[in-house]
XYZ file of C-alpha atoms in Angstrom:
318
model
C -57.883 61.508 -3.148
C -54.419 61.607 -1.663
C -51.669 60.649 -3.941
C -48.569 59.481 -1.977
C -48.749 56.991 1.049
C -46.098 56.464 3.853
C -43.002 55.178 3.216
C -41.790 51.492 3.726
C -40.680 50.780 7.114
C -37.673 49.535 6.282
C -36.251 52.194 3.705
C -35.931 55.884 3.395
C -38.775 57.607 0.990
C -38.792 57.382 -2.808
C -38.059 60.736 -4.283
C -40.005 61.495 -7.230
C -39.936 65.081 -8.708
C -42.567 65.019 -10.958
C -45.823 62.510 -11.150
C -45.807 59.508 -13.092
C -47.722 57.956 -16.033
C -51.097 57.180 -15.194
C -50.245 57.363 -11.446
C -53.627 58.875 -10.578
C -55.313 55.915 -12.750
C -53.953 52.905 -11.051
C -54.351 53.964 -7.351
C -57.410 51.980 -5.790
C -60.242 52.913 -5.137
C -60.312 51.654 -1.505
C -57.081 52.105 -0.503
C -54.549 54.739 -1.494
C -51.642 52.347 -0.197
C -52.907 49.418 -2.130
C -52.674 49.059 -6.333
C -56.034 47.623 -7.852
C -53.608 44.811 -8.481
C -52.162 44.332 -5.714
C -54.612 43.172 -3.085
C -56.393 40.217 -1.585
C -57.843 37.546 -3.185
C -55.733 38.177 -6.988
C -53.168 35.867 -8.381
C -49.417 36.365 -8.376
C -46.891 34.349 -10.701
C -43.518 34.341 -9.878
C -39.992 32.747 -11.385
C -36.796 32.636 -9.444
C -38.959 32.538 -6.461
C -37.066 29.799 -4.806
C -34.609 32.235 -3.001
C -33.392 35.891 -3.066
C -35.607 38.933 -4.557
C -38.483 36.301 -5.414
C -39.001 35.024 -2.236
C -38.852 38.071 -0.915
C -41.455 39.055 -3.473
C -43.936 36.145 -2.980
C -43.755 36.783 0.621
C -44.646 40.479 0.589
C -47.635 39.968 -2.190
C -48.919 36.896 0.523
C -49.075 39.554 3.102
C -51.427 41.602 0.925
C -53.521 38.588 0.623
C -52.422 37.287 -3.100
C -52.676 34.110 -3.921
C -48.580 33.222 -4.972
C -47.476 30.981 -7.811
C -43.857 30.052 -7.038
C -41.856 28.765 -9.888
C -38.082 27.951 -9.675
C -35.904 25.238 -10.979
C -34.395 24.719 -7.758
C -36.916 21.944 -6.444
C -35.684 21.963 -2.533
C -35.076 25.737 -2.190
C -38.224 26.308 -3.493
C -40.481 23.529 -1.707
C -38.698 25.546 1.374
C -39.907 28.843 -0.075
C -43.131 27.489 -0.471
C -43.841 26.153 2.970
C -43.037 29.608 4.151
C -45.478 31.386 2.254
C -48.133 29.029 3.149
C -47.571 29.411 6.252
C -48.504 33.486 5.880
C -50.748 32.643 3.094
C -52.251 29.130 3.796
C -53.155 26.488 2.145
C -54.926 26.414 -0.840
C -53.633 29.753 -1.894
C -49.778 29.118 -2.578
C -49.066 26.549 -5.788
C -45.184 25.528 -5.944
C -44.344 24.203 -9.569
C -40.764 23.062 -10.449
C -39.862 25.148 -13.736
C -36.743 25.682 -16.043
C -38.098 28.794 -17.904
C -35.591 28.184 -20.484
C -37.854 25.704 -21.945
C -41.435 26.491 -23.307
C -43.457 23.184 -22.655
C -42.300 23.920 -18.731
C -43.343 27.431 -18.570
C -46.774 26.346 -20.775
C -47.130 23.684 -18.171
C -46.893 27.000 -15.356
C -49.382 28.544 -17.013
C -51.649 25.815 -17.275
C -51.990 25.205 -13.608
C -52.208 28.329 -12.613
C -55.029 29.151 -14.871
C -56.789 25.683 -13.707
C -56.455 26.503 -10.027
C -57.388 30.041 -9.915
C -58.279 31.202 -13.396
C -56.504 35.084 -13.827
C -52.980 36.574 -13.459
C -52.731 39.961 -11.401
C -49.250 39.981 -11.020
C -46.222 38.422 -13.414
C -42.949 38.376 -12.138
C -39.872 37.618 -14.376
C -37.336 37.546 -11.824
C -35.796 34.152 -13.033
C -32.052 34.961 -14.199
C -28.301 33.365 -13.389
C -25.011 34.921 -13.380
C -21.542 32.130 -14.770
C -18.774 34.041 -15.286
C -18.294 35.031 -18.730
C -15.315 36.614 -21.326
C -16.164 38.363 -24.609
C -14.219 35.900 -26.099
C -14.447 33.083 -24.028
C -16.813 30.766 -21.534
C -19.297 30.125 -24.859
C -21.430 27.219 -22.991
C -21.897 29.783 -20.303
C -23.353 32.868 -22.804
C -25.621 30.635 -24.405
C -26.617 29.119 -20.598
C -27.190 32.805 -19.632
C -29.033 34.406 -22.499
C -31.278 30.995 -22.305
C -32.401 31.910 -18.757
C -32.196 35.751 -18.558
C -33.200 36.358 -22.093
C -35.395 33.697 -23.139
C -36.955 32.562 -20.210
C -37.951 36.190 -20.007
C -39.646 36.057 -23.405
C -40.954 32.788 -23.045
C -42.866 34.067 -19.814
C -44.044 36.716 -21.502
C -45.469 34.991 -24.596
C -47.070 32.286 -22.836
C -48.745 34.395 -20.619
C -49.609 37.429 -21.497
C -51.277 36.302 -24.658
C -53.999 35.341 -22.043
C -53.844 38.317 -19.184
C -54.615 40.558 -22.250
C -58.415 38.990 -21.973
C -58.678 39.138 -18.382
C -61.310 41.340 -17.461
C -59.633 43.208 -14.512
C -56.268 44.947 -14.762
C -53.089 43.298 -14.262
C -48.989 43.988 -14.572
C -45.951 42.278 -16.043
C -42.843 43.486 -14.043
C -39.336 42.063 -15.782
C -36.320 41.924 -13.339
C -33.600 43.880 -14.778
C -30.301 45.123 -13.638
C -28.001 48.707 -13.784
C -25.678 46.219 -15.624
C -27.972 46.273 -18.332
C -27.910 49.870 -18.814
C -24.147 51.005 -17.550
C -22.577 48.152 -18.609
C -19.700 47.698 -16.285
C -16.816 45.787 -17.649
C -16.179 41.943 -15.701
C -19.670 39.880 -16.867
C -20.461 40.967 -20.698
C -22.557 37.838 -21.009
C -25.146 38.970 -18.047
C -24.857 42.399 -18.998
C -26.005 42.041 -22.632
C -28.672 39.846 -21.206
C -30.340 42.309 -19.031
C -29.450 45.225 -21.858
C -31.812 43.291 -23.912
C -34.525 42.498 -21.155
C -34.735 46.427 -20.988
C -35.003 46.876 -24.329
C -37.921 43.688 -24.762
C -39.076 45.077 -21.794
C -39.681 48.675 -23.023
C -41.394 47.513 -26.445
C -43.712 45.280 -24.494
C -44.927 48.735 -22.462
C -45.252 50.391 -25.584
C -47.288 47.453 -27.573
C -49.400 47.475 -23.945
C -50.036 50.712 -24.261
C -50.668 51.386 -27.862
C -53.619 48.817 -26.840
C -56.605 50.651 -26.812
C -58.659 47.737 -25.164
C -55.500 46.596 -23.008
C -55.612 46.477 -19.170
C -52.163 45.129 -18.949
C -49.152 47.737 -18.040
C -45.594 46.356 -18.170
C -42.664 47.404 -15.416
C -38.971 47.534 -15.880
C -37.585 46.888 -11.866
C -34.083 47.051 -11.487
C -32.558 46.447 -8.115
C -29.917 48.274 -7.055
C -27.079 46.311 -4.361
C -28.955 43.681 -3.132
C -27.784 41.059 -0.577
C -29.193 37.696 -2.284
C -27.615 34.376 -3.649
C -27.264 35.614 -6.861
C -24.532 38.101 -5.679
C -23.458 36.229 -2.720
C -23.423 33.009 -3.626
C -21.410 31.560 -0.743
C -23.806 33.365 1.554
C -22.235 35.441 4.506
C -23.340 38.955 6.415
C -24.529 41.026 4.314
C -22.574 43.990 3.276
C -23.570 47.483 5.135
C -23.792 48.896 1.474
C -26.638 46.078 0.582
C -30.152 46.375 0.782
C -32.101 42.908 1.688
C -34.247 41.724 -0.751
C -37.065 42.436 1.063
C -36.466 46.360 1.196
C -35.505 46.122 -2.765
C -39.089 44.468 -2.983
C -40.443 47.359 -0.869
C -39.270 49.966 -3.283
C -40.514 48.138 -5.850
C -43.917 47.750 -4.928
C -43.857 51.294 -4.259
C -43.126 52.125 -7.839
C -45.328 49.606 -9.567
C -47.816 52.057 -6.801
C -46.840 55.317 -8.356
C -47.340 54.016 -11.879
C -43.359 53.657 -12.823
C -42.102 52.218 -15.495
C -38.643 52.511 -14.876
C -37.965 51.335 -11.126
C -34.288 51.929 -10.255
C -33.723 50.953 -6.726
C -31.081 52.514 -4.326
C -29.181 51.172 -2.228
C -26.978 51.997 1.533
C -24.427 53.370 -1.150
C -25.379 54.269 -4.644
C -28.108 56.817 -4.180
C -30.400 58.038 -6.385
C -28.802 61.273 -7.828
C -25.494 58.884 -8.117
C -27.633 56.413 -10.183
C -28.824 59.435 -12.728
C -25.409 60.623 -12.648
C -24.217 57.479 -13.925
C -26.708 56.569 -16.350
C -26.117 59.843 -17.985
C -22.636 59.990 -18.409
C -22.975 55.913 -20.089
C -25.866 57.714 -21.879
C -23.533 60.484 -23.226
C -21.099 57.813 -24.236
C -22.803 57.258 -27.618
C -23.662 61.225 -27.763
C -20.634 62.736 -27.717
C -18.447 59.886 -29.199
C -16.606 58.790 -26.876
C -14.747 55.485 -26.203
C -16.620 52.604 -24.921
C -16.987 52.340 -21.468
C -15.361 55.569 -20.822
C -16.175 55.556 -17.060
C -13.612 52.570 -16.919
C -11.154 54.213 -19.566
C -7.802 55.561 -18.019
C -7.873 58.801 -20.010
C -11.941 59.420 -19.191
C -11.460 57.986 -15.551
C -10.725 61.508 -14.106
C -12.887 63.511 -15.747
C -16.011 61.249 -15.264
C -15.089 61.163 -11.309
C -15.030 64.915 -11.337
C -18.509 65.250 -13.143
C -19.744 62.646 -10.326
C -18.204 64.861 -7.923
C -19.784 68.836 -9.270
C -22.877 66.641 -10.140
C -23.834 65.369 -6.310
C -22.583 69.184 -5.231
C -24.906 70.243 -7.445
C -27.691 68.158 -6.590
C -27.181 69.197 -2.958
């Protein structure tokens, strides 16, 4: 059975050296292009679906013929989000429920009616997450605003409903929303930053509890978009840059990892590629390693040297 399937019409090919975890486990059966998960007549549950990566998200897994759960707590952007993907999904198989998933009772609530309408979870999206400005030693209402929603509405997705995909007799994935902030760390937000550095890490020990599973039939996936043209980081709306993706070619790549059997979905963009990604998570990597000062990309005495290992890297790559 063939492996690898065409690539997304709207973005260049993923390049993968070497195959992935499980990748020739979770291809289908009946389709190579389609995951056992991902395909008609399953259930999808996603947060932040209102606008941005989730919509683009809900309307992609309608295509496929999922069922979509849309949960936001913006109530107008998402009963507009939710008209749309009825209208590729139709009715009776698109539920729109109002959430905060900050707070537990509303995400229990979520899970309640999606388990009374339709009865299983394929497909959990954590994509929920907000960005205030924030200073290491400042903007306190915002950091605990932020790590409520990015951090905690994360986990308390995760614990409500996972506890009950785990019985679900066919397989199903949790895919967390993360971000390159989390994992470089550039200076100017440290409030998101730290909360995405800990979805990767919560994210990470949920795929190795998953795994450890011997009866499980749940994987977990860490996506991380790369520059993507969305509310979130264009908040005031506009063009969108020519170095953005749109979400819906960040949603493309995604599916096509969560495909492949990734856990670790790093999405380019029209200008970080992929070598440039490696070649920066290294060198933040090799921060710790080698002792060096924090955030030495960003340092003026490291600032040099770091360009010129970006620089023989990317030659080298060539």
């Amino acid at each position: 059975m063939p492996l690898d399937h065409g690539p997304s019409p709207l973005r260049p090919p993923p390049i993968r050296a070497t195959s992935s975890y499980r990748r020739v486990e979770i291809m289908s059966p009946i389709d190579n292009d389609v995951h056992p998960v991902i395909h008609t007549g399953r259930v999808a549950v996603i947060t932040g679906a209102a606008g941005g990566i989730g919509k683009a998200a809900a309307i992609e897994l309608a295509k496929v013929g999922l069922k979509i759960a849309l949960a936001d707590i913006n109530e107008e952007a998402l009963t507009t989000a939710g008209k749309e993907v009825t209208a590729i999904a139709g009715d009776g198989n698109v539920l729109v429920i109002p959430a905060d998933v900050s707070k537990i009772d509303e995400v229990v609530r979520l899970r309640d009616k999606v388990y009374e309408a339709w009865g299983e979870v394929a497909v959990l999206m954590n994509n929920a997450a907000i960005a205030p400005p924030s200073k290491s030693w400042d903007d306190l209402d915002n950091w605990r605003r932020t790590f409520e929603v990015n951090l905690f509405g994360v986990v308390n997705v995760q614990q409500t409903f996972v506890r009950s995909m785990l019985h679900q007799e066919n397989q199903a994935i949790v895919i967390n929303t993360g971000s390159k902030q989390g994992i470089t760390n550039p200076p100017g937000n440290p409030a998101y930053n730290a909360s995405k550095a800990a979805v990767k890490s919560l994210t990470e020990g949920l795929a190795h509890e998953l795994r450890e599973n011997p009866s499980c039939n749940v994987t977990a996936h860490l996506f991380v978009p790369g520059w993507t043209h969305t509310g979130l980081t264009a908040p005031q709306g506009g063009e969108k840059p020519a170095g953005a993706w749109t979400a819906e070619e960040t949603v493309q790549y995604m599916l096509d990892g969560v495909r492949h059997g990734d856990f670790y979905i790093i999405c380019p963009d029209n200008e970080t590629t992929r070598d440039l990604d490696q070649l920066r998570i290294t060198w933040a990597a090799s921060d710790v390693v080698e002792g060096r000062p924090a955030l030495s990309r960003w340092h003026k005495d490291w600032k040099p040297l770091y360009e010129e290992y970006v620089r023989e890297g990317l030659t080298g790559m060539e």
